Each structure stands twice: as C-alpha cells, then as structure tokens.
Tab-separated table of N, CA and C in Angstrom:
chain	number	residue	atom	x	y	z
A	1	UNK	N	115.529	104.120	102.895
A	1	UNK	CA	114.698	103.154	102.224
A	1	UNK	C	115.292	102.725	100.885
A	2	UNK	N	115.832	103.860	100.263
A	2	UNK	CA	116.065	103.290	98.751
A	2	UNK	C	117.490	102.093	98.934
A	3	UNK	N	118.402	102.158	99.796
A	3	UNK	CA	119.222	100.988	99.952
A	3	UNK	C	118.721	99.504	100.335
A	4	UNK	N	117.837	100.081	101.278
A	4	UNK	CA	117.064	98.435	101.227
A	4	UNK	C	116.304	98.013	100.315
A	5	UNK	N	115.735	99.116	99.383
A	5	UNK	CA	114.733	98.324	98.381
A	5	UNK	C	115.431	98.066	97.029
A	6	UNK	N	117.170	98.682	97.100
A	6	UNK	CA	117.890	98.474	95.969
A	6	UNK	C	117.675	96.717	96.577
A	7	UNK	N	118.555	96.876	97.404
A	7	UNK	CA	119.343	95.938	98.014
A	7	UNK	C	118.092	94.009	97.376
A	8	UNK	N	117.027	94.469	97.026
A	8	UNK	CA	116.243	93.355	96.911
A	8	UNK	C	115.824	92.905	95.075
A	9	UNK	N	116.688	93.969	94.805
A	9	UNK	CA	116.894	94.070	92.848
A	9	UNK	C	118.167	92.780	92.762
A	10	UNK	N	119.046	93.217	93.912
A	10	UNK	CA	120.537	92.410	93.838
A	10	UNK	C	120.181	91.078	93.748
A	11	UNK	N	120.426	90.300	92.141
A	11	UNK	CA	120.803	88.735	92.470
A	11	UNK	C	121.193	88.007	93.039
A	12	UNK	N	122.269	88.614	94.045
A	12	UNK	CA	123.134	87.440	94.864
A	12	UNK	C	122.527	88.321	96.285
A	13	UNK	N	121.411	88.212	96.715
A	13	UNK	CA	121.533	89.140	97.689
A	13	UNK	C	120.067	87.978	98.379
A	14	UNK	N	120.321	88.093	100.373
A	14	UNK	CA	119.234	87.162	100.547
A	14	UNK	C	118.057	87.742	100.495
A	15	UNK	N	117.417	88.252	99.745
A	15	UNK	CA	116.325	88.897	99.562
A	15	UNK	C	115.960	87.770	98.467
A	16	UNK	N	116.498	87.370	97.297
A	16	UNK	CA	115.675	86.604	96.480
A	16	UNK	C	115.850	84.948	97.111
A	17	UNK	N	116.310	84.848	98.236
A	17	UNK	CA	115.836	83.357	98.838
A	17	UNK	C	114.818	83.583	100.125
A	18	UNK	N	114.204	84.465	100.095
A	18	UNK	CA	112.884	84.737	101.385
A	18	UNK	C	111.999	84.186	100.535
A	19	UNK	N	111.471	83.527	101.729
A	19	UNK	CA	110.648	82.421	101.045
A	19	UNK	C	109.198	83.180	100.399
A	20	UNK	N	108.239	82.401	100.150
A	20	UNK	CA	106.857	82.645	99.657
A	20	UNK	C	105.390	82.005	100.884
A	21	UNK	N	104.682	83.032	100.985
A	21	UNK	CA	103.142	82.517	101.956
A	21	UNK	C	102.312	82.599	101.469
A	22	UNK	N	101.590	82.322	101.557
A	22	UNK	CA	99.742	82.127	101.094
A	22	UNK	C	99.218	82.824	102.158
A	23	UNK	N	98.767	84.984	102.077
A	23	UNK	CA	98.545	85.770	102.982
A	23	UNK	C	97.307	86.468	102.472
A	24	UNK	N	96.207	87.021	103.371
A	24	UNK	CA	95.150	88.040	103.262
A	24	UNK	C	95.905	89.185	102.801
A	25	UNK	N	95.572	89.841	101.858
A	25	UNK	CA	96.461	90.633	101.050
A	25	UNK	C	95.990	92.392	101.817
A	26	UNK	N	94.513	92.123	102.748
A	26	UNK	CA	93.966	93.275	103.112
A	26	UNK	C	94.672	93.488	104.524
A	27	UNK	N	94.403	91.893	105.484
A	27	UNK	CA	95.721	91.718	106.509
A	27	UNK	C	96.790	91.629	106.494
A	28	UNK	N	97.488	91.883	105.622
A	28	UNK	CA	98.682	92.048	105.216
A	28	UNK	C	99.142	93.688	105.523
A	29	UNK	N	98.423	94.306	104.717
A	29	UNK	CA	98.447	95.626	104.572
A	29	UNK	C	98.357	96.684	105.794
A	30	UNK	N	96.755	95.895	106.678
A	30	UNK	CA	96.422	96.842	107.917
A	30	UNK	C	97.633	96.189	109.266
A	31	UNK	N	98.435	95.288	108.719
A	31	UNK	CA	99.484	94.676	109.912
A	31	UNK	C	100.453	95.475	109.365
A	32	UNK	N	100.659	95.968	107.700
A	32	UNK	CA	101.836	97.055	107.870
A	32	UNK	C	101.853	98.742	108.764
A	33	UNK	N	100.460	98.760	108.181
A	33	UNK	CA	100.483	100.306	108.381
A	33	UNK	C	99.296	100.237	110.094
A	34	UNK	N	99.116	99.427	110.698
A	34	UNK	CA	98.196	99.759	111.669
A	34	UNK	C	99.879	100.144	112.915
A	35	UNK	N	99.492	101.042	113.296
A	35	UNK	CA	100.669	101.870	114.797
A	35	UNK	C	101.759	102.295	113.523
A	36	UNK	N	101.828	102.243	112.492
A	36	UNK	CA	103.239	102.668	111.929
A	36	UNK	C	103.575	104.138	111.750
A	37	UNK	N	104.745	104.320	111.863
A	37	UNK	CA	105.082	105.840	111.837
A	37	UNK	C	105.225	106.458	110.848
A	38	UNK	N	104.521	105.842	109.764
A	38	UNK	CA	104.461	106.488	108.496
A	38	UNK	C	102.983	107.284	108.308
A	39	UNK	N	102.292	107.124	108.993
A	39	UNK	CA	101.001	107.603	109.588
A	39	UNK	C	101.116	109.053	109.808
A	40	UNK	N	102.530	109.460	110.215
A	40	UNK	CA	102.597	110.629	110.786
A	40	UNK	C	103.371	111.294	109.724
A	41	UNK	N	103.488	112.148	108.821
A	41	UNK	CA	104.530	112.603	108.076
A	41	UNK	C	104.666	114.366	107.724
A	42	UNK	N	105.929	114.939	108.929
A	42	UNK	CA	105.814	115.747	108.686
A	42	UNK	C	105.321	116.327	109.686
A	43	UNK	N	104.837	115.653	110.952
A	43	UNK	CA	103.668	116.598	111.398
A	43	UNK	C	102.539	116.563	111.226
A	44	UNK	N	101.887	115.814	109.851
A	44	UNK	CA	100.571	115.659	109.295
A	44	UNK	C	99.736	114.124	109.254
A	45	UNK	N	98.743	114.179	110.323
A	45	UNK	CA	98.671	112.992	110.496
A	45	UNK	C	97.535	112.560	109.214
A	46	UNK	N	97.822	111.030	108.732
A	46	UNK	CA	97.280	110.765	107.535
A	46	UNK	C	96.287	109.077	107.712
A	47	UNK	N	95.537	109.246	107.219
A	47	UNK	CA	94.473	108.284	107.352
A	47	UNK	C	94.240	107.831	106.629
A	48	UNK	N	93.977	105.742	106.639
A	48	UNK	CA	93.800	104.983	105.871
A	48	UNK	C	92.585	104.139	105.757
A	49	UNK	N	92.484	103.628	104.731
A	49	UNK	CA	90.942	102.931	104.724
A	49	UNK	C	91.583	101.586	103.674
A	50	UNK	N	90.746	100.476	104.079
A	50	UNK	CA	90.698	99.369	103.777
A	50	UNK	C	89.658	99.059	103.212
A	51	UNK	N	88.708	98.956	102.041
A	51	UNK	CA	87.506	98.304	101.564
A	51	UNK	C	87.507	96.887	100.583
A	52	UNK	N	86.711	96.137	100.457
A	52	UNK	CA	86.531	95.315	100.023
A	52	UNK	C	86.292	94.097	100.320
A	53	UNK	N	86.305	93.089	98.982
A	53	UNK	CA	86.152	91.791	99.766
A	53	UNK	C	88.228	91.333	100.061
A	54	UNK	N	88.564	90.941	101.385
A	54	UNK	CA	89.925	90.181	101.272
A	54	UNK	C	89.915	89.033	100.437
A	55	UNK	N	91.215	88.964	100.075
A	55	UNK	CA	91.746	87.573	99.324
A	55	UNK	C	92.825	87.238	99.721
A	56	UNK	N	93.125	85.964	99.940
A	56	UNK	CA	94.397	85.440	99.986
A	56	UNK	C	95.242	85.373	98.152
A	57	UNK	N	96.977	85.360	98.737
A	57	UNK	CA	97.512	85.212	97.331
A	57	UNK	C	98.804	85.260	98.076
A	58	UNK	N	99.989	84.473	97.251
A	58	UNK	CA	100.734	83.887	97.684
A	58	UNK	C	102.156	85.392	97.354
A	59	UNK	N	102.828	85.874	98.102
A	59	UNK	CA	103.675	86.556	98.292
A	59	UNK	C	104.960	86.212	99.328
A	60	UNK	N	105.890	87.277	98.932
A	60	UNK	CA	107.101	87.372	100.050
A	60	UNK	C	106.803	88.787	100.651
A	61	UNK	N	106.614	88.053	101.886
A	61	UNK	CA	105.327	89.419	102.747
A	61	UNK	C	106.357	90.697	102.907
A	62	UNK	N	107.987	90.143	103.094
A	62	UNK	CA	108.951	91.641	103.423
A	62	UNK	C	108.750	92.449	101.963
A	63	UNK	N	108.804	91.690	101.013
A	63	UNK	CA	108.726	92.640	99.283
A	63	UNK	C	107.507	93.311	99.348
A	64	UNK	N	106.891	92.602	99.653
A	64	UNK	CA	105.015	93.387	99.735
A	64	UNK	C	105.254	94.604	100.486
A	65	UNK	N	105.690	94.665	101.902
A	65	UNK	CA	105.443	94.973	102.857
A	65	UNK	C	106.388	97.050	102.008
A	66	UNK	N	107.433	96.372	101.576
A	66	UNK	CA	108.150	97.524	101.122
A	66	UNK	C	107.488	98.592	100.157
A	67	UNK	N	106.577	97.377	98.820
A	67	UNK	CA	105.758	98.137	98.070
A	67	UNK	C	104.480	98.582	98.495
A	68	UNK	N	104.083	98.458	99.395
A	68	UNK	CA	102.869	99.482	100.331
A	68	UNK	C	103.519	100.537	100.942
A	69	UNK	N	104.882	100.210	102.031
A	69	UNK	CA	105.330	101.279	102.377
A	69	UNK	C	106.047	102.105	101.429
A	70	UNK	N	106.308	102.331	100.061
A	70	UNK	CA	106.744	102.476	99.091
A	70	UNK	C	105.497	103.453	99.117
A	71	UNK	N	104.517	102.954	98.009
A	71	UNK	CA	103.309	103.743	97.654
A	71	UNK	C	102.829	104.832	98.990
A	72	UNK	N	102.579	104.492	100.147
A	72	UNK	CA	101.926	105.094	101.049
A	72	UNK	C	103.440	106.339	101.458
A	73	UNK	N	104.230	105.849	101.236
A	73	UNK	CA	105.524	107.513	101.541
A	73	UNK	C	105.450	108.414	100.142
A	74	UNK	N	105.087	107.846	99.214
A	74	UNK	CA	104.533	108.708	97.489
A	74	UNK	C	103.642	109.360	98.116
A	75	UNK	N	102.316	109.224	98.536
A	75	UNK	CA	101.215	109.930	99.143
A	75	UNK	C	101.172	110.721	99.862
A	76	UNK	N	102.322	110.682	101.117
A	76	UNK	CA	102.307	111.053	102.060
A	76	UNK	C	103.124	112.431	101.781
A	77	UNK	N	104.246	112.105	101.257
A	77	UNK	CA	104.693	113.065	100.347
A	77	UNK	C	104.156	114.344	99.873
A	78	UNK	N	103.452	114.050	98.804
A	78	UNK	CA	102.535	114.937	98.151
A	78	UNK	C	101.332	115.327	98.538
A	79	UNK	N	100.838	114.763	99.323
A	79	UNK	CA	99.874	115.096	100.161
A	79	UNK	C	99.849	116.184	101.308
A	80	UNK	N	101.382	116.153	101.944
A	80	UNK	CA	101.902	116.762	102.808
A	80	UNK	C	102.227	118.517	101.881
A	81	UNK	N	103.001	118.055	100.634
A	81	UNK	CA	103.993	119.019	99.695
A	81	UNK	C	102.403	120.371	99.238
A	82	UNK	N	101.288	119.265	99.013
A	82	UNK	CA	100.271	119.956	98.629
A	82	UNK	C	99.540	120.567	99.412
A	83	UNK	N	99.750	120.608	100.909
A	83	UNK	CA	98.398	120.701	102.376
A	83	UNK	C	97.192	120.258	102.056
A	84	UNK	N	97.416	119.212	101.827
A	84	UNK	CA	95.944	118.528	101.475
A	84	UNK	C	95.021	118.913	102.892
A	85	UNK	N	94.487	118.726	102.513
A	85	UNK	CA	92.831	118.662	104.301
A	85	UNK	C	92.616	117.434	104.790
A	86	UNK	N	92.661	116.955	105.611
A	86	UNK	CA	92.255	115.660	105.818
A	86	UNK	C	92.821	114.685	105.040
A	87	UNK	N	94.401	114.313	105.255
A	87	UNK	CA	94.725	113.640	104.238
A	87	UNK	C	94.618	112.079	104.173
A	88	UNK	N	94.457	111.644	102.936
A	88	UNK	CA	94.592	109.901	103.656
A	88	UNK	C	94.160	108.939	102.042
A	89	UNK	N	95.112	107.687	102.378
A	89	UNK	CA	95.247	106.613	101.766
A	89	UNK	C	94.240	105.834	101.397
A	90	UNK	N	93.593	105.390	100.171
A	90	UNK	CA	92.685	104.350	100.235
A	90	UNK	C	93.288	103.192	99.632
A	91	UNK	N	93.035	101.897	100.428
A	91	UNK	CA	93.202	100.798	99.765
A	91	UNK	C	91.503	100.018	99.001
A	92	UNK	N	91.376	99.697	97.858
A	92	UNK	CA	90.350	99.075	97.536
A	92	UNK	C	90.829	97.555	97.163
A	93	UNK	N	89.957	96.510	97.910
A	93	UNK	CA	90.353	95.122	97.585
A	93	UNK	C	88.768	94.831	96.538
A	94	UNK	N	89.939	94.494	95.413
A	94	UNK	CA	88.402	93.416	94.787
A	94	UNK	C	89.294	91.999	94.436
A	95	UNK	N	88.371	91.200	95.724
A	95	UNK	CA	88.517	89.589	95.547
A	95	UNK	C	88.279	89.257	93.754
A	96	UNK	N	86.935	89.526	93.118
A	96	UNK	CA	87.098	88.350	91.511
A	96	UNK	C	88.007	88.689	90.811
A	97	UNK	N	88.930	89.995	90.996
A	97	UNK	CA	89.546	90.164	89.742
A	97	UNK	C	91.141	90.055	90.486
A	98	UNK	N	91.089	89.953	91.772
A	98	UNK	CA	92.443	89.150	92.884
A	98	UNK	C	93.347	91.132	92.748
A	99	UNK	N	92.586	91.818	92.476
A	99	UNK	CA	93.385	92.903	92.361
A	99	UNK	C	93.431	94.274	93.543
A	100	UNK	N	94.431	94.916	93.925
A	100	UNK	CA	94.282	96.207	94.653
A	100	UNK	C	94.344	97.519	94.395
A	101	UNK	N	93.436	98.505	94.532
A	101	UNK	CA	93.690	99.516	94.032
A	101	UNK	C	94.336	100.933	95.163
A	102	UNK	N	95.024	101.202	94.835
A	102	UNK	CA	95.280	102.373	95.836
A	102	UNK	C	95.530	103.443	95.203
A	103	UNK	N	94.859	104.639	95.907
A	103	UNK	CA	94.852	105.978	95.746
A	103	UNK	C	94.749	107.272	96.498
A	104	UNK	N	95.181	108.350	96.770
A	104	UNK	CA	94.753	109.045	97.879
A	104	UNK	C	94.144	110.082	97.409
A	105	UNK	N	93.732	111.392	98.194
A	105	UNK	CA	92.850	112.656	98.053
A	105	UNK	C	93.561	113.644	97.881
A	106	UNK	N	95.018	113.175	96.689
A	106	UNK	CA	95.465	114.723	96.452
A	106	UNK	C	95.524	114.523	95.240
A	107	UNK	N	95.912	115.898	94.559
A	107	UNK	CA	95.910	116.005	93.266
A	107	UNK	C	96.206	115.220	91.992
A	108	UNK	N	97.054	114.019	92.317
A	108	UNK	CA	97.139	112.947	91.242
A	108	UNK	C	98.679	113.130	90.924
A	109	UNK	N	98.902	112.250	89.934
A	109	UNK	CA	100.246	112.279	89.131
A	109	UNK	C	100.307	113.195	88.141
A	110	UNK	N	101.395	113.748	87.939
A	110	UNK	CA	101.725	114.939	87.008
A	110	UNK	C	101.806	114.263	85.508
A	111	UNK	N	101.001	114.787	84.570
A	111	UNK	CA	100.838	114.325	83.252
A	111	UNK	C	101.951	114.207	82.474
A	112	UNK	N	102.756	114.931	82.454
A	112	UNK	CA	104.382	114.644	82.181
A	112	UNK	C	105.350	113.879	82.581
A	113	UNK	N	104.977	113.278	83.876
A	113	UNK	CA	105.678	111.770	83.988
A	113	UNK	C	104.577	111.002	84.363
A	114	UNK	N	103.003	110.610	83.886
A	114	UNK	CA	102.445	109.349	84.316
A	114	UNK	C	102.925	108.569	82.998
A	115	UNK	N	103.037	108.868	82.169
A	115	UNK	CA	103.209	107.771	80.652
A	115	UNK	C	104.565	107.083	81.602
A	116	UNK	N	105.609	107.682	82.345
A	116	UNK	CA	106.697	106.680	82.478
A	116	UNK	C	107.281	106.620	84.084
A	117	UNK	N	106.233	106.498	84.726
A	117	UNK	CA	105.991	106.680	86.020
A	117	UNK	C	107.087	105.340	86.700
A	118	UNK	N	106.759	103.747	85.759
A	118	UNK	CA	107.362	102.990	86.477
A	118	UNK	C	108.999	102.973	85.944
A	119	UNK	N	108.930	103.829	85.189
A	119	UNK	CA	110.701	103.934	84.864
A	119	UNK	C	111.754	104.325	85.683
A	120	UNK	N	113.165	104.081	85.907
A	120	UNK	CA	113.639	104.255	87.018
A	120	UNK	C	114.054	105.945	86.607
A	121	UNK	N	114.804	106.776	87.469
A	121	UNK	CA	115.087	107.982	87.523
A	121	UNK	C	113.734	109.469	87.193
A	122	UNK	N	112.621	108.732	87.176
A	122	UNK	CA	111.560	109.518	86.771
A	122	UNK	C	110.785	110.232	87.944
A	123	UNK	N	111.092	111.449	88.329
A	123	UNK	CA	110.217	112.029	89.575
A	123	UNK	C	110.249	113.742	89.119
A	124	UNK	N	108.841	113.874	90.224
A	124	UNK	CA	108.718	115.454	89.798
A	124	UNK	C	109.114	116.133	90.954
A	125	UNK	N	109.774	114.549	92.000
A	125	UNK	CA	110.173	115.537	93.435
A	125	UNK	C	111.430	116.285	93.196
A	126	UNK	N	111.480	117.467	93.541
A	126	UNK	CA	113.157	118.281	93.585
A	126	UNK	C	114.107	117.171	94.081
A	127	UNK	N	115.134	117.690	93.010
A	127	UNK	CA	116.469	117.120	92.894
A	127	UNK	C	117.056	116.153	94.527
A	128	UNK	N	117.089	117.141	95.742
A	128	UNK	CA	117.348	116.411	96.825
A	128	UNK	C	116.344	115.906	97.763
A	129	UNK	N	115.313	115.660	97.235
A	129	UNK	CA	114.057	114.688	97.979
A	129	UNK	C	113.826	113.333	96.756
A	130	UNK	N	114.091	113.111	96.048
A	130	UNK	CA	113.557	112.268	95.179
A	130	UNK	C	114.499	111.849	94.200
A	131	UNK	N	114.764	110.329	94.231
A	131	UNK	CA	115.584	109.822	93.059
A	131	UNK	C	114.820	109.227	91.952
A	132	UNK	N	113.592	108.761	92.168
A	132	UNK	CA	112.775	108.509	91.104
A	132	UNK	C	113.298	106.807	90.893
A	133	UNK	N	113.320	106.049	91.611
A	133	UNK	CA	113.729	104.499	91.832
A	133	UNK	C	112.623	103.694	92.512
A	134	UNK	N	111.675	104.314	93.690
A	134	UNK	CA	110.725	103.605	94.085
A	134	UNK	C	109.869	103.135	93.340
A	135	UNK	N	109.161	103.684	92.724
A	135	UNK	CA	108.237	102.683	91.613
A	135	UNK	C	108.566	101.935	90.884
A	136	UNK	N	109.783	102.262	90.156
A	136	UNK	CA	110.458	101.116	89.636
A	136	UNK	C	110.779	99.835	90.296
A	137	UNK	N	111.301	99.815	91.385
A	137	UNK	CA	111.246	98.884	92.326
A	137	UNK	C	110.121	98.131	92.757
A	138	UNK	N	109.341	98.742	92.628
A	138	UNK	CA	107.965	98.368	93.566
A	138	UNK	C	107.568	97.183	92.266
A	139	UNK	N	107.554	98.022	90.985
A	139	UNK	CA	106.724	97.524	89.508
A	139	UNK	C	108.197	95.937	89.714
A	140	UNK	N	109.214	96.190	90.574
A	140	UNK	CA	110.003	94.950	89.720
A	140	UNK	C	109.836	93.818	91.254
A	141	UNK	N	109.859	94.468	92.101
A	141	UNK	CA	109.413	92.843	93.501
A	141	UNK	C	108.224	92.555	93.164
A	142	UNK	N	107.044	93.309	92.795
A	142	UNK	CA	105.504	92.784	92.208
A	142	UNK	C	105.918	91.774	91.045
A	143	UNK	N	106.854	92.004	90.171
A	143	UNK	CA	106.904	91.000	88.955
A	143	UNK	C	107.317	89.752	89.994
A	144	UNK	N	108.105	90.212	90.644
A	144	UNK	CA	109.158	88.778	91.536
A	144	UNK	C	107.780	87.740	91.906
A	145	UNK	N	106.992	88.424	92.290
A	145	UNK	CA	106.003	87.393	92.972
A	145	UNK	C	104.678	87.092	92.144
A	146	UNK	N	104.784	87.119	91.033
A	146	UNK	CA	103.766	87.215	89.597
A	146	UNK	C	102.854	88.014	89.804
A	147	UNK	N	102.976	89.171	90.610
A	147	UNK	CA	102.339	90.458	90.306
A	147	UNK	C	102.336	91.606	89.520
A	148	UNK	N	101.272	92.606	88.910
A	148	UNK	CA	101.791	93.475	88.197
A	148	UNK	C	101.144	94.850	88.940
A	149	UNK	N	101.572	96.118	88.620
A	149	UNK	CA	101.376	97.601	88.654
A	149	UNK	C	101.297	97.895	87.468
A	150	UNK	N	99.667	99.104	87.849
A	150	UNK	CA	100.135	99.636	86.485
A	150	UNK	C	99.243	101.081	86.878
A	151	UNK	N	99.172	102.203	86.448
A	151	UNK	CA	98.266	103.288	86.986
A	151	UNK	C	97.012	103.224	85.989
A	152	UNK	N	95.783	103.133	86.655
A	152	UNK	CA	94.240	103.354	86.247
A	152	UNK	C	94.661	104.394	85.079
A	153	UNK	N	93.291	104.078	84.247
A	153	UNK	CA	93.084	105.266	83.367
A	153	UNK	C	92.472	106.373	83.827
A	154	UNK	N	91.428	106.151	84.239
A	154	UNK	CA	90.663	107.153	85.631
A	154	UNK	C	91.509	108.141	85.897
A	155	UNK	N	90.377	109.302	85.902
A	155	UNK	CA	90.940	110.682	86.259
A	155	UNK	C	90.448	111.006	87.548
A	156	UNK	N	91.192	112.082	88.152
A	156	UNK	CA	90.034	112.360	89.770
A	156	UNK	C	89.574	113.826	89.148
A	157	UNK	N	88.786	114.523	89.867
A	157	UNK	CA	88.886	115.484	89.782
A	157	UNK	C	89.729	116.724	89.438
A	158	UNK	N	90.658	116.956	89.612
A	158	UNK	CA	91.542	117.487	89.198
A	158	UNK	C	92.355	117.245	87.776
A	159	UNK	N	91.311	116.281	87.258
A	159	UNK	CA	91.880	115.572	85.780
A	159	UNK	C	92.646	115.085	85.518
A	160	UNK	N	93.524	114.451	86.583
A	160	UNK	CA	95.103	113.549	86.362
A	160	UNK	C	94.576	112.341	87.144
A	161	UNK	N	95.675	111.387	86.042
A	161	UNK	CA	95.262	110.598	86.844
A	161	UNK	C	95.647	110.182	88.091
A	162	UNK	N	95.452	109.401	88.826
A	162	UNK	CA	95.862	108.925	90.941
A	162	UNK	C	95.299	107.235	91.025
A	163	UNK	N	95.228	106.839	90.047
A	163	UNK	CA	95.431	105.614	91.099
A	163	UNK	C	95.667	104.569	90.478
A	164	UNK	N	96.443	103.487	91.317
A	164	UNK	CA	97.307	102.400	91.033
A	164	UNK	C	96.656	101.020	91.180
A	165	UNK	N	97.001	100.457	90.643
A	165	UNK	CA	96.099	99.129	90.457
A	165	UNK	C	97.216	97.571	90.375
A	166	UNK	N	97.113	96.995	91.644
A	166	UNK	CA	98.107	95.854	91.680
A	166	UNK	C	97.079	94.668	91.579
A	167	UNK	N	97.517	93.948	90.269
A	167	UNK	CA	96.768	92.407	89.680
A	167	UNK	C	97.591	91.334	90.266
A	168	UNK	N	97.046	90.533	91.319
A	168	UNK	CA	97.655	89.072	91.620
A	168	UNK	C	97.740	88.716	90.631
A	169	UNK	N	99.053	87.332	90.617
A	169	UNK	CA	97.957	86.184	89.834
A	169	UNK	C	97.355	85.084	90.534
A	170	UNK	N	97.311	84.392	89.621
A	170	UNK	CA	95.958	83.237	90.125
A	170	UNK	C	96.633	82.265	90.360
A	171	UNK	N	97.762	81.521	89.679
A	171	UNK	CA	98.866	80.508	89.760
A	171	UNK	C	99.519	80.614	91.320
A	172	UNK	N	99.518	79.573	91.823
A	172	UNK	CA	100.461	79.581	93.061
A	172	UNK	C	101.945	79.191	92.375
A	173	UNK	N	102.459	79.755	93.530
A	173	UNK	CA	103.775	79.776	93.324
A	173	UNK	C	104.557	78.466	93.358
C-alpha cells in the first residue's frame, strides 16, 4: 500500500490527472468496504457501520477510496494488536456540516503521538510493521480535493482520544 499511496504525492505521476465526481460520500465508502478483504484481518473478522444523513461532494473517488482504506487498516491493526471483542469501524455522516467522522471500539491514539499524528514518520507501530506515512498521506490527497483531517478533541473511555473527523468543502471543484 505505502507505494501506491506514495506514488499519488508524485507530481509528475497520473494520479494528479484522475479526474474529479460529484459522489455520495456514504456510497462511496459502503462500495469500498462492502465484500472487501480488509474486513478480515488477521483472522479477526471486523464490522462496519454507516450512520447518518448522506451527502454528495465532489472527489477523486481512487484518492478517497485509499484514505478509507488507509484509516480502516489503522483500526484494524490495533484492534486486532489489542483483541478487541467484537471489533468494528464506525463511519458517522453529518450532511449540515458536509463532514465524516470515523472511529472504532479500541483504545484510541497514544497521547504521545496524537499532537503529531498527521506528520510523516510518526507511529507507535514496531519498527517492521509501521512506517508512519499513512496519515500523512491521507491528511495530503484530502487537501488535493479541498478536504481536511484532523482528530476530535473527544475522549473515549479509555481517555485518549479515537476519532477522526474529515470536513468537505462546500466549493465545487
């Protein structure tokens, strides 16, 4: 994954001439992950939920498509690393504010890297599972398409925070 999602940072690369659509941002999402084998990780099968009102908003559905499967292999990850119970993904759509929130049911982000979570080389995964480049990536194809990331202030239970919050904008492209 991390070569293809470099591969869409590259200026001269055809990733920044894929065009732009006007897409349901909730159908978007359940057409990535509905039969996908990221569902399964590990052995541990993981479950997703979709709420809200949908919105349309204008994206390059392969960049999107990477920063969901991006976020949802973070989860799956740690979810797996932690034996969560019943593990699984939530997506929350709120149409007035054009924004998505996602979060799952494990312990959250580690307080020592959420201040610089979208920075590149920043992870708490061991040395040969984790380069610490996906979020960075994710935070820079969301800019590509006048989107932003940023992690909630919100704590879960466990007192860290867990969840991510992607703002459309309102401007078509």
């Amino acid at each position: 994954f991390l070569a293809r999602y470099a591969s869409l940072l590259d200026v001269n690369s055809y990733s920044k001439r894929r065009k732009f659509e006007k897409l349901w941002v909730g159908n978007v999402i359940n057409e990535i992950l509905k039969n996908s084998p990221l569902l399964e990780f590990k052995g541990m099968e993981i479950n997703y939920s979709i709420t809200g009102l949908d919105f349309e908003t204008i994206m390059v559905k392969d960049s999107f498509k990477i920063v969901v499967e991006n976020l949802f292999i973070n989860s799956a990850y740690w979810l797996e690393r932690n034996s969560i119970k019943m593990p699984s993904v939530m997506f929350g759509l709120q149409e007035d504010k054009r924004q998505l929130f996602i979060n799952d049911n494990g312990f959250g982000i580690a307080p020592e890297t959420s201040s610089r979570i979208f920075e590149p080389f920043v992870t708490n995964k061991p040395e040969c599972e984790g380069r610490g480049m996906g979020l960075y990536i994710v935070n820079n194809l969301l800019y590509e398409i006048g989107a932003s990331i940023e992690l909630s202030d919100k704590k879960n239970e466990y007192g860290n925070l867990f969840q991510f919050i992607i703002t459309f904008s309102e401007d078509e492209q």
